[in-house]
Coordinates of C-alpha atoms in Angstrom, one line a residue:
M114 CA 103.9 21.1 116.3
D115 CA 104.2 24.9 116.7
D116 CA 107.3 27.1 117.3
E117 CA 107.2 26.3 121.0
G118 CA 107.0 22.6 120.4
F119 CA 103.3 22.1 121.3
L120 CA 100.9 19.8 119.5
Y121 CA 97.9 21.3 117.8
P122 CA 95.2 19.7 115.6
V123 CA 95.5 20.6 111.9
V124 CA 92.8 20.3 109.2
D125 CA 93.9 18.6 106.0
E126 CA 92.3 21.1 103.6
S127 CA 92.9 18.8 100.6
I128 CA 90.3 16.3 101.9
C129 CA 88.1 18.6 104.1
V130 CA 84.5 18.4 103.0
N131 CA 83.4 21.4 105.3
C132 CA 81.2 19.2 107.5
N133 CA 82.3 21.3 110.5
L134 CA 82.3 18.2 112.7
C135 CA 85.7 19.3 114.2
I136 CA 84.0 22.5 115.3
K137 CA 80.9 20.7 116.6
V138 CA 82.9 18.4 118.9
C139 CA 85.6 20.9 120.1
P140 CA 85.2 21.0 123.9
I141 CA 86.5 24.6 123.9
I142 CA 84.1 26.0 121.3
N143 CA 81.2 24.0 122.8
K144 CA 81.7 24.1 126.5
R145 CA 79.8 21.3 128.3
K146 CA 77.3 22.3 130.9
N147 CA 76.4 18.8 132.1
R148 CA 79.5 17.9 134.1
N149 CA 79.0 15.4 136.9
S150 CA 78.3 16.3 140.5
L151 CA 80.8 15.2 143.0
L152 CA 79.5 12.2 145.0
E153 CA 82.1 11.0 147.5
C154 CA 85.7 11.8 148.5
Y155 CA 88.3 9.4 149.8
I156 CA 92.0 9.3 150.6
I157 CA 93.4 6.0 149.5
Q158 CA 96.7 3.9 149.5
N159 CA 97.3 0.9 147.4
L160 CA 98.0 -2.1 149.6
N161 CA 100.5 -3.5 147.1
D162 CA 103.8 -1.8 148.1
S163 CA 105.4 -2.2 144.7
E164 CA 102.5 -0.7 142.8
R165 CA 102.3 2.2 145.3
F166 CA 106.0 2.9 145.1
N167 CA 105.9 3.0 141.3
S168 CA 103.0 5.4 141.3
A169 CA 103.3 9.2 141.8
S170 CA 101.1 9.2 144.9
G171 CA 98.8 6.5 146.4
G172 CA 98.6 4.0 143.5
F173 CA 94.9 4.2 142.6
F174 CA 95.2 3.3 138.9
S175 CA 96.8 -0.1 138.9
P176 CA 94.0 -2.2 140.7
L177 CA 91.3 -0.5 138.5
A178 CA 93.2 -1.2 135.3
A179 CA 93.8 -4.8 136.4
Y180 CA 90.1 -5.3 137.2
I181 CA 89.0 -4.0 133.8
I182 CA 91.5 -6.3 132.0
E183 CA 90.2 -9.2 134.0
Q184 CA 86.8 -8.3 132.5
K185 CA 88.3 -8.7 129.0
G186 CA 88.6 -4.9 128.8
V187 CA 91.1 -2.4 127.5
V188 CA 93.2 0.2 129.3
F189 CA 94.2 3.6 127.8
G190 CA 96.9 5.9 129.2
A191 CA 100.0 8.0 128.4
S192 CA 103.4 6.3 128.2
F193 CA 106.7 6.9 126.5
N194 CA 107.1 5.0 123.2
S195 CA 110.4 3.5 121.9
D196 CA 111.4 7.0 120.7
M197 CA 110.8 8.5 124.1
K198 CA 107.8 10.5 122.9
L199 CA 104.8 10.7 125.3
V200 CA 101.8 9.1 123.5
H201 CA 98.4 7.8 124.5
S202 CA 98.0 4.1 123.7
Y203 CA 96.2 1.0 125.1
T204 CA 97.0 -2.3 126.5
E205 CA 95.1 -5.6 127.2
E206 CA 97.9 -7.0 129.3
K207 CA 98.3 -6.6 133.1
E208 CA 102.1 -6.7 132.7
E209 CA 101.9 -3.4 130.8
I210 CA 99.8 -1.4 133.3
N211 CA 102.9 0.0 135.0
K212 CA 103.9 2.0 132.0
Y213 CA 100.8 4.2 132.4
C214 CA 101.6 4.9 136.1
G215 CA 103.4 7.9 137.5
S216 CA 103.5 11.7 136.7
K217 CA 104.7 12.7 133.3
Y218 CA 104.8 16.5 133.0
I219 CA 104.6 16.7 129.3
Q220 CA 101.8 17.1 126.7
S221 CA 100.9 13.7 125.4
D222 CA 100.0 12.9 121.8
I223 CA 96.4 11.5 121.7
N224 CA 97.0 9.9 118.3
K225 CA 94.0 7.9 117.2
T226 CA 93.0 6.7 120.7
Y227 CA 89.6 8.4 120.6
E228 CA 88.7 6.3 117.5
E229 CA 90.1 3.2 119.2
V230 CA 88.0 3.8 122.3
L231 CA 84.9 4.1 120.1
S232 CA 85.7 0.9 118.3
F233 CA 86.2 -1.0 121.6
I234 CA 83.0 0.2 123.3
K235 CA 81.0 -0.5 120.1
S236 CA 82.2 -4.1 120.3
G237 CA 80.9 -4.3 123.8
R238 CA 84.2 -4.3 125.7
K239 CA 84.9 -2.3 128.8
V240 CA 87.4 0.6 128.5
V241 CA 89.3 2.6 131.0
F242 CA 90.7 5.9 129.7
S243 CA 93.1 8.0 131.8
G244 CA 94.0 11.5 130.8
S245 CA 94.0 15.2 131.6
P246 CA 90.6 16.9 132.1
C247 CA 90.7 18.5 128.6
Q248 CA 91.6 15.1 127.1
V249 CA 88.7 13.4 128.9
E250 CA 86.2 16.0 127.8
G251 CA 87.6 15.9 124.3
L252 CA 86.9 12.1 124.3
Y253 CA 83.3 12.6 125.5
S254 CA 82.8 15.2 122.8
F255 CA 84.2 12.9 120.2
L256 CA 81.9 10.0 121.3
G257 CA 78.8 12.2 121.1
N258 CA 75.6 10.1 121.5
N259 CA 77.3 6.7 121.4
D260 CA 76.5 4.4 124.3
I261 CA 79.3 4.9 126.9
T262 CA 78.0 2.4 129.5
N263 CA 81.3 0.5 129.2
L264 CA 83.6 3.5 129.4
I265 CA 85.3 4.5 132.7
T266 CA 87.3 7.7 132.7
I267 CA 89.9 9.0 135.1
D268 CA 91.3 12.5 135.1
F269 CA 93.4 14.4 137.6
I270 CA 93.8 17.9 139.0
C271 CA 96.0 19.4 136.3
H272 CA 98.7 22.0 136.8
G273 CA 99.4 22.3 133.0
V274 CA 101.2 20.4 130.3
P275 CA 104.8 21.4 129.2
S276 CA 106.1 21.3 125.7
P277 CA 106.9 18.0 124.1
G278 CA 109.3 19.8 121.8
L279 CA 111.1 21.2 124.8
F280 CA 111.3 17.6 126.2
E281 CA 112.9 16.4 122.9
K282 CA 115.6 19.1 123.3
Y283 CA 116.1 18.0 126.9
K284 CA 116.3 14.3 125.8
E285 CA 119.0 15.2 123.2
F286 CA 121.0 17.1 125.8
M287 CA 120.9 14.3 128.3
E288 CA 121.9 11.7 125.7
K289 CA 124.9 13.8 124.8
E290 CA 125.8 14.5 128.4
F291 CA 125.7 10.8 129.4
G292 CA 126.7 9.2 126.1
S293 CA 123.8 6.9 125.6
N294 CA 120.2 6.8 124.5
L295 CA 117.5 7.7 127.1
I296 CA 115.2 4.8 127.6
R297 CA 113.3 5.8 130.7
Y298 CA 112.3 9.1 132.3
T299 CA 110.1 9.9 135.3
S300 CA 109.1 13.4 136.5
R301 CA 109.0 12.2 140.1
N302 CA 110.3 9.3 142.2
K303 CA 110.0 8.2 145.8
R304 CA 113.6 7.2 146.4
L305 CA 113.8 9.7 149.2
G306 CA 110.1 9.6 150.2
Y307 CA 106.8 11.2 149.1
S308 CA 106.9 14.7 150.5
T309 CA 107.1 17.7 148.1
K310 CA 110.7 18.3 149.1
D311 CA 111.6 14.6 148.5
S312 CA 109.7 13.4 145.4
F313 CA 110.0 16.2 142.8
W314 CA 113.3 14.9 141.5
A315 CA 113.4 13.5 138.0
Y316 CA 115.0 10.2 137.1
C317 CA 116.7 9.1 133.9
E318 CA 117.8 5.7 132.7
F319 CA 120.0 5.1 129.7
E320 CA 120.7 2.3 127.3
N321 CA 124.2 1.8 128.7
E322 CA 122.5 1.1 132.1
S323 CA 123.4 4.4 133.6
R324 CA 120.8 5.7 136.1
I325 CA 120.8 9.3 137.1
F326 CA 118.7 11.0 139.8
A327 CA 118.4 14.8 139.9
D328 CA 120.4 16.2 142.7
K329 CA 122.9 19.0 143.4
E330 CA 125.6 17.2 141.4
H331 CA 123.2 16.7 138.5
P332 CA 120.9 19.8 138.5
Y333 CA 120.1 19.7 134.8
V334 CA 118.4 16.3 135.2
N335 CA 115.6 18.3 136.9
F336 CA 115.3 20.9 134.1
M337 CA 111.8 19.9 132.9
N338 CA 110.4 19.9 136.5
K339 CA 111.9 23.3 137.4
A340 CA 110.7 24.8 134.1
F341 CA 107.2 23.4 134.8
F342 CA 106.9 24.8 138.3
A343 CA 108.4 28.1 137.3
E344 CA 105.3 28.4 135.0
I345 CA 107.5 29.0 132.0
S346 CA 107.0 25.9 129.9
S347 CA 103.3 25.0 129.8
R348 CA 100.9 25.3 126.9
P349 CA 99.4 28.8 126.5
S350 CA 95.9 27.4 126.9
C351 CA 96.8 25.9 130.3
Y352 CA 97.1 29.5 131.7
K353 CA 93.4 30.1 130.8
C354 CA 92.1 26.5 131.3
S355 CA 88.4 25.9 130.6
F356 CA 88.2 22.7 132.7
K357 CA 88.7 24.0 136.2
G358 CA 86.2 23.5 139.1
K359 CA 85.1 20.7 141.4
N360 CA 82.7 19.2 138.8
H361 CA 84.4 17.0 136.2
K362 CA 83.1 15.1 133.3
S363 CA 85.2 12.0 134.3
D364 CA 84.0 9.1 136.5
F365 CA 87.0 9.4 138.8
T366 CA 89.3 12.4 139.6
I367 CA 92.6 11.9 141.5
Y368 CA 95.3 14.1 142.9
D369 CA 98.1 14.1 145.4
C370 CA 97.2 14.1 149.1
W371 CA 100.0 16.2 150.4
D372 CA 98.1 16.9 153.6
V373 CA 97.4 13.3 154.7
D374 CA 99.0 14.1 158.1
K375 CA 96.2 16.6 158.7
L376 CA 93.3 14.6 157.2
H377 CA 94.2 11.2 158.7
K378 CA 97.4 11.1 160.6
E379 CA 97.5 7.3 160.8
M380 CA 98.0 7.1 157.0
D381 CA 101.0 9.4 157.0
D382 CA 103.8 7.0 156.2
N383 CA 105.6 9.2 153.5
K384 CA 105.0 6.6 150.8
G385 CA 102.2 8.3 148.9
T386 CA 98.5 9.0 149.2
T387 CA 95.9 9.8 146.7
V388 CA 92.8 11.9 147.0
L389 CA 90.0 10.1 145.1
I390 CA 86.9 11.9 144.0
V391 CA 84.1 9.7 142.8
N392 CA 82.0 11.7 140.3
T393 CA 79.4 9.1 139.1
I394 CA 77.3 6.3 140.3
K395 CA 79.0 4.0 137.8
A396 CA 82.4 4.9 139.4
Q397 CA 81.0 4.3 143.0
E398 CA 79.9 0.9 142.0
I399 CA 83.2 0.0 140.5
F400 CA 85.1 1.4 143.5
E401 CA 83.1 -0.8 145.8
K402 CA 84.3 -3.8 143.8
I403 CA 88.0 -2.9 144.0
S404 CA 88.2 -1.1 147.4
R405 CA 89.6 -4.2 149.0
F406 CA 92.9 -3.4 147.2
Y407 CA 93.3 -0.1 149.1
K408 CA 93.5 1.4 152.5
V409 CA 90.6 3.8 152.4
Q410 CA 89.4 6.7 154.5
Q411 CA 86.4 8.6 153.5
V412 CA 86.7 12.4 153.9
S413 CA 84.4 15.4 153.2
F414 CA 85.0 17.7 150.3
K415 CA 84.8 20.6 152.8
S416 CA 87.8 19.1 154.7
L417 CA 89.8 18.9 151.5
M418 CA 89.1 22.6 150.8
K419 CA 91.0 23.6 153.9
F420 CA 94.2 22.8 152.1
D421 CA 96.0 23.8 148.9
T422 CA 93.6 23.0 146.1
A423 CA 94.3 26.0 143.9
S424 CA 95.0 23.9 140.8
M425 CA 91.4 22.5 141.1
F426 CA 89.8 25.9 140.6
Y427 CA 92.4 28.3 139.1
S428 CA 94.8 28.3 136.2
M429 CA 98.4 29.0 137.0
I430 CA 99.8 32.4 136.2
P431 CA 102.5 32.3 133.5
S432 CA 106.0 33.6 134.2
P433 CA 106.6 37.1 132.7
K434 CA 109.7 35.6 131.2
R435 CA 107.9 32.8 129.4
G436 CA 108.1 34.5 125.9
E437 CA 111.7 35.3 126.4
F438 CA 112.4 31.7 127.5
F439 CA 110.9 30.1 124.4
A440 CA 112.7 32.6 122.2
D441 CA 115.9 31.5 123.8
V442 CA 115.0 27.8 123.5
K443 CA 115.8 28.0 119.8
N444 CA 119.4 29.2 120.3
M445 CA 120.5 28.1 123.8
S446 CA 121.4 24.8 125.3
I447 CA 119.5 23.2 128.2
S448 CA 122.3 24.1 130.5
Q449 CA 122.3 27.7 129.4
L450 CA 118.5 27.9 129.7
Y451 CA 118.7 26.4 133.2
D452 CA 121.5 28.8 134.3
K453 CA 119.6 31.8 133.0
Y454 CA 116.0 31.0 134.1
L455 CA 116.0 28.2 136.6
D456 CA 119.1 28.3 138.8
Y457 CA 117.8 29.8 142.0
E458 CA 117.8 28.8 145.6
P459 CA 115.0 29.3 148.2
T460 CA 115.1 32.7 149.8
K461 CA 114.0 34.0 153.2
P462 CA 110.8 35.5 151.8
K463 CA 109.7 32.0 150.9
F464 CA 110.0 31.0 154.5
F465 CA 107.6 33.8 155.5
K466 CA 105.3 32.8 152.6
K467 CA 105.1 29.2 154.0
A468 CA 104.4 30.5 157.5
I469 CA 101.6 32.7 156.2
K470 CA 100.2 29.8 154.3
K471 CA 100.3 27.7 157.4
V472 CA 98.3 30.3 159.4
L473 CA 95.7 30.5 156.6
Q474 CA 95.3 26.7 156.6
L475 CA 94.8 26.6 160.4
T476 CA 92.2 29.4 160.2
G477 CA 90.3 28.0 157.3
L478 CA 91.0 31.1 155.2
L479 CA 93.3 29.5 152.6
V480 CA 90.6 29.0 149.9
L481 CA 89.4 32.6 150.2
A482 CA 92.9 33.9 150.1
R483 CA 93.6 31.9 146.9
K484 CA 90.4 33.3 145.3
V485 CA 91.4 36.9 146.1
K486 CA 94.9 36.3 144.8
Y487 CA 94.0 34.8 141.5
T488 CA 91.2 37.3 140.9
W489 CA 93.6 40.2 141.6
R490 CA 96.4 38.8 139.4
R491 CA 94.1 38.3 136.5
S492 CA 92.4 41.7 136.8

């Protein structure tokens, strides 16, 4: 872990034999050119209300994971361990699928899951691996020329991954504030609904059975979310991401369908909808087998591009205060950091910004405007 609390691979020089395999499989040094071509696009909603409610959006993951487990397969994803550290792990039990659902705006520790995936697929078992685009490409690089027929991968349109070290500081602060160990944390919840104004409220649950939702009375609960969207807490590489674009290495790509009311009004029930992009024939065949578990509407990629898909194509721009923020992390409390960097209210200019964005959407010029904006800001 570095000074900002991010995880980085480290070579153990005492046992290194200079084989350079770590360099050969690095997806950054060796950028892949053979990413998949997008095949089909859908917007979907899980028909199981409980599974959908417990997911961040439409609940795509749970039926797929259950299907693979029914085939004697294994499911990999990111979840909090007993120490409340976000780690990748696997399960063979349907009862444990839920721990991999929902948004977790923190960098996860891959641990030895790549080796475990290889072991399972070599034994002939089906495997689902869910992770960020860089984690999925890292997995494929690690697997090399091994037979991946039984591997199904899911990634998502990624905004970035905040510091796990910062989350540890947040965890300690919350435990001190509420006098108990933190045992559950979610970056988003649907208690008030699914819309952007309703669902981006963190939730904490403690050992003493206290349950705290972020709100005006408990603003610090939402510290990690506000730091994330202020572009002040993500990993440096996220601001120059090598895995942007519509073509992904994964079998499935998912992301929030915030514009379901414009794509298919009948599905707009404020309970969560997922955009599902099918990238491979293997994925299409599997989706046909599990589609009965969802409400499905096929859409064109062109129709999706009319709306806000900036994170698919462009890295976010870091806050000019990012360096100062992490310097203060060492000496200031979570409440002090919040008050200095994150305690702000929406202003009138934001109203006009939203109005302009609405006009661009209606005229079909939003994608072009985004491209101009990000090119100009990086020049």
